[in-house]
Amino acid sequence: MTQRAVCPGSFDPVTYGHLDVIARTARLAEEVIVAVGMNMAKNGLFRPDERVAMLQEACQGWTNVAVMTFDGLLVDFCRAHDAEVISKGVRAADFAYELQMAQMNRRLTGVDTVFLPTAPEWAFVSSSLVREIATLGGDVTPFLPPAVAEQTVARVAAKLRESTG
Ligand code: PNS
């Protein structure tokens, strides 16, 4: 597909759905940068450095994948890192918004986006649903790598303790 592709996202936390897209991109591109957006990280469950650490652990089997944070516009990050393509997993429900962002990003600097249809087994998984399920005491282990599931359950419990004093 290309020499260097960027897989951007919030990854709060990284799910098996994200990892499927990263793995597929790593087969299509020579190098992949997983880019954790800092703009949206302010009120997240995990700090950006924690998201990066979880991603690094989850991606350690792929030698052509690096994990970084980015601030500001994604297109500027792509340009600064000589990445020709943005790679995004898309679910049917997100398609209109993802298309709009892809078209805007192309208009801004010419960087193109490839969409990888989310694997059916992960099509219903999202970080926001995982956070909600964990907060309400449900089992999130089918959707997250074991270390991520453990940290998610612990963080949700700590936040609940904080909020109830
Ligand atoms: O995990 P998400 O929520 O799908 O990630 C969204 C992300 C980080 C890819 C998107 O919000 C983004 O690119 N933010 C960076 C700011 C930016 O470039 N905005 C203009 C988009 S056209």
Tab-separated table of C-alpha atoms and ligand atoms in Angstrom:
chain	number	residue	atom	x	y	z
A	1	MET	CA	0.000	0.000	0.000
A	2	THR	CA	2.590	2.520	1.105
A	3	GLN	CA	5.813	3.042	2.932
A	4	ARG	CA	4.557	4.622	6.154
A	5	ALA	CA	0.978	4.649	7.415
A	6	VAL	CA	-0.505	6.272	10.493
A	7	CYS	CA	-3.214	4.573	12.569
A	8	PRO	CA	-4.684	7.433	14.634
A	9	GLY	CA	-7.112	7.229	17.517
A	10	SER	CA	-7.903	7.967	21.128
A	11	PHE	CA	-7.250	4.378	22.272
A	12	ASP	CA	-8.890	4.933	25.677
A	13	PRO	CA	-8.286	2.026	26.039
A	14	VAL	CA	-6.967	0.019	23.079
A	15	THR	CA	-9.353	-2.809	22.120
A	16	TYR	CA	-9.019	-5.962	20.031
A	17	GLY	CA	-10.829	-4.021	17.284
A	18	HIS	CA	-8.009	-1.440	17.193
A	19	LEU	CA	-5.364	-4.170	17.262
A	20	ASP	CA	-6.993	-5.925	14.320
A	21	VAL	CA	-6.765	-2.719	12.254
A	22	ILE	CA	-3.152	-2.105	13.330
A	23	ALA	CA	-2.172	-5.694	12.434
A	24	ARG	CA	-3.831	-5.463	9.019
A	25	THR	CA	-2.156	-2.095	8.349
A	26	ALA	CA	1.215	-3.594	9.365
A	27	ARG	CA	0.762	-6.145	6.564
A	28	LEU	CA	-0.084	-3.453	3.999
A	29	ALA	CA	2.500	-0.784	4.865
A	30	GLU	CA	6.212	-1.079	5.461
A	31	GLU	CA	6.016	0.954	8.669
A	32	VAL	CA	3.090	1.890	10.889
A	33	ILE	CA	2.879	4.676	13.427
A	34	VAL	CA	0.063	4.290	15.929
A	35	ALA	CA	-0.739	7.903	16.856
A	36	VAL	CA	-2.502	8.591	20.144
A	37	GLY	CA	-4.352	11.924	19.949
A	38	MET	CA	-3.671	14.202	22.929
A	39	ASN	CA	-6.357	16.819	22.104
A	40	MET	CA	-9.127	14.503	23.159
A	41	ALA	CA	-7.271	12.947	26.099
A	42	LYS	CA	-8.158	15.500	28.745
A	43	ASN	CA	-11.074	13.781	30.419
A	44	GLY	CA	-10.119	10.266	29.498
A	45	LEU	CA	-9.974	7.144	31.610
A	46	PHE	CA	-6.219	6.842	30.934
A	47	ARG	CA	-3.503	9.462	30.508
A	48	PRO	CA	-1.827	9.570	27.065
A	49	ASP	CA	1.395	8.025	28.433
A	50	GLU	CA	-0.628	5.135	29.870
A	51	ARG	CA	-2.388	4.578	26.532
A	52	VAL	CA	0.989	4.562	24.768
A	53	ALA	CA	2.415	2.035	27.261
A	54	MET	CA	-0.590	-0.279	26.818
A	55	LEU	CA	-0.355	-0.004	23.029
A	56	GLN	CA	3.392	-0.641	23.066
A	57	GLU	CA	2.878	-3.814	25.052
A	58	ALA	CA	0.009	-4.958	22.834
A	59	CYS	CA	1.955	-4.223	19.617
A	60	GLN	CA	5.308	-5.652	20.667
A	61	GLY	CA	4.927	-8.635	18.326
A	62	TRP	CA	4.952	-6.389	15.242
A	63	THR	CA	8.443	-5.137	14.471
A	64	ASN	CA	7.270	-2.454	12.005
A	65	VAL	CA	4.861	-0.727	14.422
A	66	ALA	CA	5.803	2.299	16.560
A	67	VAL	CA	3.536	4.125	19.019
A	68	MET	CA	3.585	7.913	19.546
A	69	THR	CA	1.369	10.680	20.832
A	70	PHE	CA	0.333	13.661	18.744
A	71	ASP	CA	-1.080	17.069	19.501
A	72	GLY	CA	-2.785	19.377	17.024
A	73	LEU	CA	-3.818	18.383	13.541
A	74	LEU	CA	-3.376	14.788	12.400
A	75	VAL	CA	-2.319	15.977	8.942
A	76	ASP	CA	0.559	17.971	10.475
A	77	PHE	CA	1.700	14.873	12.357
A	78	CYS	CA	1.572	12.853	9.121
A	79	ARG	CA	3.613	15.469	7.287
A	80	ALA	CA	6.192	15.721	10.088
A	81	HIS	CA	6.654	11.938	10.003
A	82	ASP	CA	6.586	11.511	6.209
A	83	ALA	CA	3.490	9.333	6.381
A	84	GLU	CA	1.642	9.106	3.067
A	85	VAL	CA	-1.505	7.459	4.315
A	86	ILE	CA	-3.879	7.413	7.271
A	87	SER	CA	-5.334	3.957	7.953
A	88	LYS	CA	-8.659	3.736	9.761
A	89	GLY	CA	-10.969	0.934	10.722
A	90	VAL	CA	-14.569	1.794	9.956
A	91	ARG	CA	-17.819	0.525	11.339
A	92	ALA	CA	-20.991	1.162	9.353
A	93	ALA	CA	-22.257	3.585	11.993
A	94	ASP	CA	-19.106	5.763	11.803
A	95	PHE	CA	-18.814	5.852	8.063
A	96	ALA	CA	-20.306	9.290	7.351
A	97	TYR	CA	-18.113	11.054	9.913
A	98	GLU	CA	-14.982	9.103	8.950
A	99	LEU	CA	-15.575	9.986	5.307
A	100	GLN	CA	-15.928	13.661	6.183
A	101	MET	CA	-12.650	13.619	8.166
A	102	ALA	CA	-10.836	11.733	5.379
A	103	GLN	CA	-12.018	14.270	2.790
A	104	MET	CA	-11.078	17.205	5.018
A	105	ASN	CA	-7.633	15.754	5.738
A	106	ARG	CA	-7.048	15.236	2.010
A	107	ARG	CA	-8.141	18.805	1.315
A	108	LEU	CA	-5.823	20.157	4.026
A	109	THR	CA	-2.534	18.580	2.895
A	110	GLY	CA	-3.272	15.905	0.301
A	111	VAL	CA	-2.748	13.021	2.727
A	112	ASP	CA	-5.035	10.149	1.799
A	113	THR	CA	-6.990	7.770	4.036
A	114	VAL	CA	-7.618	4.085	3.530
A	115	PHE	CA	-10.588	2.529	5.289
A	116	LEU	CA	-10.364	-1.035	6.529
A	117	PRO	CA	-13.798	-2.520	7.229
A	118	THR	CA	-13.846	-3.553	10.873
A	119	ALA	CA	-13.648	-7.321	11.318
A	120	PRO	CA	-17.184	-8.624	12.002
A	121	GLU	CA	-16.120	-10.147	15.338
A	122	TRP	CA	-15.139	-6.685	16.623
A	123	ALA	CA	-17.678	-4.557	14.751
A	124	PHE	CA	-19.702	-3.835	17.885
A	125	VAL	CA	-16.706	-3.069	20.125
A	126	SER	CA	-15.748	0.503	21.003
A	127	SER	CA	-13.628	2.017	23.768
A	128	SER	CA	-16.585	4.063	24.990
A	129	LEU	CA	-18.831	0.990	25.346
A	130	VAL	CA	-15.995	-0.881	27.060
A	131	ARG	CA	-15.590	1.981	29.570
A	132	GLU	CA	-19.327	1.996	30.231
A	133	ILE	CA	-19.488	-1.793	30.695
A	134	ALA	CA	-16.495	-1.738	33.068
A	135	THR	CA	-18.013	1.131	35.073
A	136	LEU	CA	-21.268	-0.788	35.471
A	137	GLY	CA	-19.519	-3.978	36.570
A	138	GLY	CA	-19.728	-5.989	33.327
A	139	ASP	CA	-17.057	-8.300	31.910
A	140	VAL	CA	-14.732	-6.549	29.461
A	141	THR	CA	-12.182	-9.365	29.111
A	142	PRO	CA	-13.496	-10.556	25.694
A	143	PHE	CA	-12.727	-7.171	24.132
A	144	LEU	CA	-9.328	-6.181	25.564
A	145	PRO	CA	-5.868	-7.728	25.892
A	146	PRO	CA	-5.566	-9.196	29.417
A	147	ALA	CA	-3.229	-6.473	30.778
A	148	VAL	CA	-5.481	-3.728	29.377
A	149	ALA	CA	-8.601	-5.346	30.851
A	150	GLU	CA	-6.895	-5.564	34.248
A	151	GLN	CA	-5.862	-1.890	34.172
A	152	THR	CA	-9.301	-0.815	32.946
A	153	VAL	CA	-11.117	-2.586	35.776
A	154	ALA	CA	-8.650	-1.160	38.322
A	155	ARG	CA	-8.904	2.395	36.967
A	156	VAL	CA	-12.696	2.336	36.836
A	157	ALA	CA	-12.792	1.111	40.449
A	158	ALA	CA	-10.356	3.851	41.523
A	159	LYS	CA	-12.454	6.523	39.760
A	160	LEU	CA	-15.637	5.217	41.388
A	161	ARG	CA	-13.962	5.316	44.831
A	162	GLU	CA	-12.813	8.888	44.105
A	163	SER	CA	-16.280	10.030	43.077
A	164	THR	CA	-18.041	8.456	46.072
A	165	GLY	CA	-15.436	9.870	48.482
B	1	PNS	O1	-10.444	7.100	18.325
B	1	PNS	P1	-11.098	8.195	17.552
B	1	PNS	O2	-12.008	9.005	18.439
B	1	PNS	O3	-11.756	7.723	16.289
B	1	PNS	O4	-9.912	9.186	17.099
B	1	PNS	C1	-10.211	10.387	16.452
B	1	PNS	C2	-8.944	11.070	15.912
B	1	PNS	C3	-7.884	11.194	17.011
B	1	PNS	C4	-8.380	10.252	14.786
B	1	PNS	C5	-9.414	12.448	15.388
B	1	PNS	O5	-10.158	13.103	16.375
B	1	PNS	C6	-8.262	13.351	14.974
B	1	PNS	O6	-7.675	13.141	13.941
B	1	PNS	N1	-7.941	14.355	15.810
B	1	PNS	C7	-6.826	15.250	15.604
B	1	PNS	C8	-7.290	16.676	15.317
B	1	PNS	C9	-7.564	16.881	13.820
B	1	PNS	O7	-6.727	16.642	12.984
B	1	PNS	N2	-8.796	17.332	13.520
B	1	PNS	C10	-9.268	17.536	12.191
B	1	PNS	C11	-9.936	16.295	11.624
B	1	PNS	S1	-10.513	16.530	9.972
